[in-house]
């Protein structure tokens, strides 16, 4: 479960992101983001009735929430994000949803480059000048 401090809870906060936020689309989800004045990023997850009945909507939200939770340490701070599940999300596997989440975060430039796999935190030594 996503810790409380990372959740957008009030409908007014979600409405602000939906009205003012910039968006990116993927076949499995939509990401809307707007800058906040805090030291953390906060998230909300929604699914309309177009996704399916309650069980399908809940599954779609759970998949998105878990994919974001696993990558919290890689996400830039200071953003409010609303994730909107699309019709195909409920039928997707977790790895497909996780790939979609990472793709959208990357397109929104919300992934920290220092935490990406293969990104060196320090320059590698070349062996010269020793």
PDB file of C-alpha atoms in Angstrom:
ATOM      1  CA  UNK A   1       0.000   0.000   0.000  1.00  0.00           C
ATOM      2  CA  UNK A   2       1.157   3.512  -0.765  1.00  0.00           C
ATOM      3  CA  UNK A   3       2.081   5.371   2.460  1.00  0.00           C
ATOM      4  CA  UNK A   4      -0.378   8.139   3.408  1.00  0.00           C
ATOM      5  CA  UNK A   5       2.121  10.941   2.939  1.00  0.00           C
ATOM      6  CA  UNK A   6       2.325  10.081  -0.772  1.00  0.00           C
ATOM      7  CA  UNK A   7      -1.432  10.182  -1.393  1.00  0.00           C
ATOM      8  CA  UNK A   8      -3.571  12.943  -2.850  1.00  0.00           C
ATOM      9  CA  UNK A   9      -6.657  12.573  -0.708  1.00  0.00           C
ATOM     10  CA  UNK A  10      -8.917  15.567  -1.209  1.00  0.00           C
ATOM     11  CA  UNK A  11     -11.047  15.823  -4.321  1.00  0.00           C
ATOM     12  CA  UNK A  12     -10.027  19.493  -4.615  1.00  0.00           C
ATOM     13  CA  UNK A  13      -6.370  18.433  -4.941  1.00  0.00           C
ATOM     14  CA  UNK A  14      -7.226  15.893  -7.627  1.00  0.00           C
ATOM     15  CA  UNK A  15      -9.417  18.420  -9.438  1.00  0.00           C
ATOM     16  CA  UNK A  16      -6.535  20.941  -9.424  1.00  0.00           C
ATOM     17  CA  UNK A  17      -4.232  18.396 -11.090  1.00  0.00           C
ATOM     18  CA  UNK A  18      -6.883  17.480 -13.653  1.00  0.00           C
ATOM     19  CA  UNK A  19      -7.510  21.139 -14.540  1.00  0.00           C
ATOM     20  CA  UNK A  20      -3.963  22.532 -14.430  1.00  0.00           C
ATOM     21  CA  UNK A  21      -1.820  19.472 -15.030  1.00  0.00           C
ATOM     22  CA  UNK A  22       0.100  18.461 -18.090  1.00  0.00           C
ATOM     23  CA  UNK A  23      -0.734  14.992 -19.390  1.00  0.00           C
ATOM     24  CA  UNK A  24       0.848  12.013 -21.106  1.00  0.00           C
ATOM     25  CA  UNK A  25      -1.023   9.048 -22.589  1.00  0.00           C
ATOM     26  CA  UNK A  26      -0.233   5.379 -22.906  1.00  0.00           C
ATOM     27  CA  UNK A  27      -2.620   2.603 -24.014  1.00  0.00           C
ATOM     28  CA  UNK A  28      -2.817   1.415 -20.380  1.00  0.00           C
ATOM     29  CA  UNK A  29      -2.881   4.705 -18.448  1.00  0.00           C
ATOM     30  CA  UNK A  30      -2.876   8.481 -18.496  1.00  0.00           C
ATOM     31  CA  UNK A  31      -0.565  10.522 -16.264  1.00  0.00           C
ATOM     32  CA  UNK A  32      -1.420  14.096 -15.263  1.00  0.00           C
ATOM     33  CA  UNK A  33       1.144  16.107 -13.282  1.00  0.00           C
ATOM     34  CA  UNK A  34       1.403  19.544 -11.721  1.00  0.00           C
ATOM     35  CA  UNK A  35       4.179  21.013  -9.569  1.00  0.00           C
ATOM     36  CA  UNK A  36       3.504  21.225  -5.830  1.00  0.00           C
ATOM     37  CA  UNK A  37       5.239  23.222  -3.098  1.00  0.00           C
ATOM     38  CA  UNK A  38       6.243  20.180  -1.058  1.00  0.00           C
ATOM     39  CA  UNK A  39       9.341  18.048  -0.688  1.00  0.00           C
ATOM     40  CA  UNK A  40       7.520  14.878  -1.764  1.00  0.00           C
ATOM     41  CA  UNK A  41       5.474  13.791  -4.746  1.00  0.00           C
ATOM     42  CA  UNK A  42       1.880  12.745  -4.148  1.00  0.00           C
ATOM     43  CA  UNK A  43      -0.329  10.437  -6.189  1.00  0.00           C
ATOM     44  CA  UNK A  44      -3.982   9.637  -6.849  1.00  0.00           C
ATOM     45  CA  UNK A  45      -5.332   6.726  -8.889  1.00  0.00           C
ATOM     46  CA  UNK A  46      -8.660   6.769 -10.695  1.00  0.00           C
ATOM     47  CA  UNK A  47     -10.577   4.477 -13.014  1.00  0.00           C
ATOM     48  CA  UNK A  48     -13.817   5.400 -14.740  1.00  0.00           C
ATOM     49  CA  UNK A  49     -16.675   3.021 -15.446  1.00  0.00           C
ATOM     50  CA  UNK A  50     -15.259   2.636 -18.923  1.00  0.00           C
ATOM     51  CA  UNK A  51     -12.595   0.379 -17.394  1.00  0.00           C
ATOM     52  CA  UNK A  52     -15.265  -2.086 -16.310  1.00  0.00           C
ATOM     53  CA  UNK A  53     -17.259  -3.052 -13.273  1.00  0.00           C
ATOM     54  CA  UNK A  54     -16.030  -2.415  -9.729  1.00  0.00           C
ATOM     55  CA  UNK A  55     -13.743  -5.458  -9.604  1.00  0.00           C
ATOM     56  CA  UNK A  56     -11.981  -4.440 -12.830  1.00  0.00           C
ATOM     57  CA  UNK A  57     -11.670  -0.787 -11.755  1.00  0.00           C
ATOM     58  CA  UNK A  58     -10.237  -1.775  -8.388  1.00  0.00           C
ATOM     59  CA  UNK A  59      -7.739  -4.149 -10.014  1.00  0.00           C
ATOM     60  CA  UNK A  60      -6.626  -1.451 -12.450  1.00  0.00           C
ATOM     61  CA  UNK A  61      -6.062   1.022  -9.599  1.00  0.00           C
ATOM     62  CA  UNK A  62      -4.203  -1.586  -7.533  1.00  0.00           C
ATOM     63  CA  UNK A  63      -1.882  -2.422 -10.425  1.00  0.00           C
ATOM     64  CA  UNK A  64      -1.051   1.242 -11.023  1.00  0.00           C
ATOM     65  CA  UNK A  65      -0.625   1.944  -7.303  1.00  0.00           C
ATOM     66  CA  UNK A  66       1.751  -0.979  -6.801  1.00  0.00           C
ATOM     67  CA  UNK A  67       3.858  -0.087  -9.847  1.00  0.00           C
ATOM     68  CA  UNK A  68       4.258   3.475  -8.542  1.00  0.00           C
ATOM     69  CA  UNK A  69       4.964   2.287  -4.989  1.00  0.00           C
ATOM     70  CA  UNK A  70       7.809   0.044  -6.144  1.00  0.00           C
ATOM     71  CA  UNK A  71       9.479   2.972  -7.903  1.00  0.00           C
ATOM     72  CA  UNK A  72       8.862   5.753  -5.353  1.00  0.00           C
ATOM     73  CA  UNK A  73      12.577   6.208  -4.704  1.00  0.00           C
ATOM     74  CA  UNK A  74      13.165   6.793  -8.431  1.00  0.00           C
ATOM     75  CA  UNK A  75      10.504   9.507  -8.830  1.00  0.00           C
ATOM     76  CA  UNK A  76      11.389  13.201  -8.662  1.00  0.00           C
ATOM     77  CA  UNK A  77       9.974  15.062  -5.665  1.00  0.00           C
ATOM     78  CA  UNK A  78       7.679  18.078  -5.702  1.00  0.00           C
ATOM     79  CA  UNK A  79       4.928  16.836  -8.033  1.00  0.00           C
ATOM     80  CA  UNK A  80       1.239  15.975  -7.682  1.00  0.00           C
ATOM     81  CA  UNK A  81       0.322  13.142 -10.054  1.00  0.00           C
ATOM     82  CA  UNK A  82      -3.034  11.684 -11.036  1.00  0.00           C
ATOM     83  CA  UNK A  83      -2.976   8.281 -12.726  1.00  0.00           C
ATOM     84  CA  UNK A  84      -6.047   7.428 -14.790  1.00  0.00           C
ATOM     85  CA  UNK A  85      -6.546   3.774 -15.697  1.00  0.00           C
ATOM     86  CA  UNK A  86      -7.684   3.054 -19.237  1.00  0.00           C
ATOM     87  CA  UNK A  87      -9.926   0.221 -20.456  1.00  0.00           C
ATOM     88  CA  UNK A  88      -7.045  -2.192 -21.160  1.00  0.00           C
ATOM     89  CA  UNK A  89      -5.431  -1.742 -17.724  1.00  0.00           C
ATOM     90  CA  UNK A  90      -7.632  -4.246 -15.897  1.00  0.00           C
ATOM     91  CA  UNK A  91      -6.701  -7.022 -18.346  1.00  0.00           C
ATOM     92  CA  UNK A  92      -2.971  -6.253 -18.368  1.00  0.00           C
ATOM     93  CA  UNK A  93      -0.305  -8.121 -16.425  1.00  0.00           C
ATOM     94  CA  UNK A  94       1.607  -6.371 -13.672  1.00  0.00           C
ATOM     95  CA  UNK A  95       4.788  -6.247 -15.756  1.00  0.00           C
ATOM     96  CA  UNK A  96       2.895  -4.543 -18.597  1.00  0.00           C
ATOM     97  CA  UNK A  97       1.468  -1.963 -16.201  1.00  0.00           C
ATOM     98  CA  UNK A  98       4.865  -1.430 -14.580  1.00  0.00           C
ATOM     99  CA  UNK A  99       6.426  -0.854 -18.012  1.00  0.00           C
ATOM    100  CA  UNK A 100       3.658   1.638 -18.840  1.00  0.00           C
ATOM    101  CA  UNK A 101       4.197   3.485 -15.547  1.00  0.00           C
ATOM    102  CA  UNK A 102       7.949   3.748 -16.112  1.00  0.00           C
ATOM    103  CA  UNK A 103       7.372   4.855 -19.714  1.00  0.00           C
ATOM    104  CA  UNK A 104       4.988   7.626 -18.644  1.00  0.00           C
ATOM    105  CA  UNK A 105       7.248   8.768 -15.799  1.00  0.00           C
ATOM    106  CA  UNK A 106      10.151   8.890 -18.218  1.00  0.00           C
ATOM    107  CA  UNK A 107       8.183  10.904 -20.788  1.00  0.00           C
ATOM    108  CA  UNK A 108       7.108  13.313 -18.039  1.00  0.00           C
ATOM    109  CA  UNK A 109      10.777  13.544 -16.968  1.00  0.00           C
ATOM    110  CA  UNK A 110       9.869  12.480 -13.441  1.00  0.00           C
ATOM    111  CA  UNK A 111      12.400   9.652 -13.194  1.00  0.00           C
ATOM    112  CA  UNK A 112      15.624  10.498 -11.429  1.00  0.00           C
ATOM    113  CA  UNK A 113      18.537   9.744 -13.703  1.00  0.00           C
ATOM    114  CA  UNK A 114      20.812   8.865 -10.778  1.00  0.00           C
ATOM    115  CA  UNK A 115      18.572   5.922  -9.790  1.00  0.00           C
ATOM    116  CA  UNK A 116      18.041   4.404 -13.225  1.00  0.00           C
ATOM    117  CA  UNK A 117      19.649   1.014 -13.848  1.00  0.00           C
ATOM    118  CA  UNK A 118      23.026   1.406 -15.464  1.00  0.00           C
ATOM    119  CA  UNK A 119      23.420   5.031 -14.406  1.00  0.00           C
ATOM    120  CA  UNK A 120      26.699   5.421 -12.569  1.00  0.00           C
ATOM    121  CA  UNK A 121      26.581   7.641  -9.516  1.00  0.00           C
ATOM    122  CA  UNK A 122      30.308   8.284  -9.832  1.00  0.00           C
ATOM    123  CA  UNK A 123      32.467   8.341 -12.938  1.00  0.00           C
ATOM    124  CA  UNK A 124      34.206   5.059 -13.625  1.00  0.00           C
ATOM    125  CA  UNK A 125      37.965   4.962 -13.330  1.00  0.00           C
ATOM    126  CA  UNK A 126      39.781   4.442 -16.594  1.00  0.00           C
ATOM    127  CA  UNK A 127      43.030   3.257 -15.052  1.00  0.00           C
ATOM    128  CA  UNK A 128      45.013   6.146 -16.492  1.00  0.00           C
ATOM    129  CA  UNK A 129      47.033   8.600 -14.443  1.00  0.00           C
ATOM    130  CA  UNK A 130      47.734   6.300 -11.514  1.00  0.00           C
TER     131      UNK A 130
END
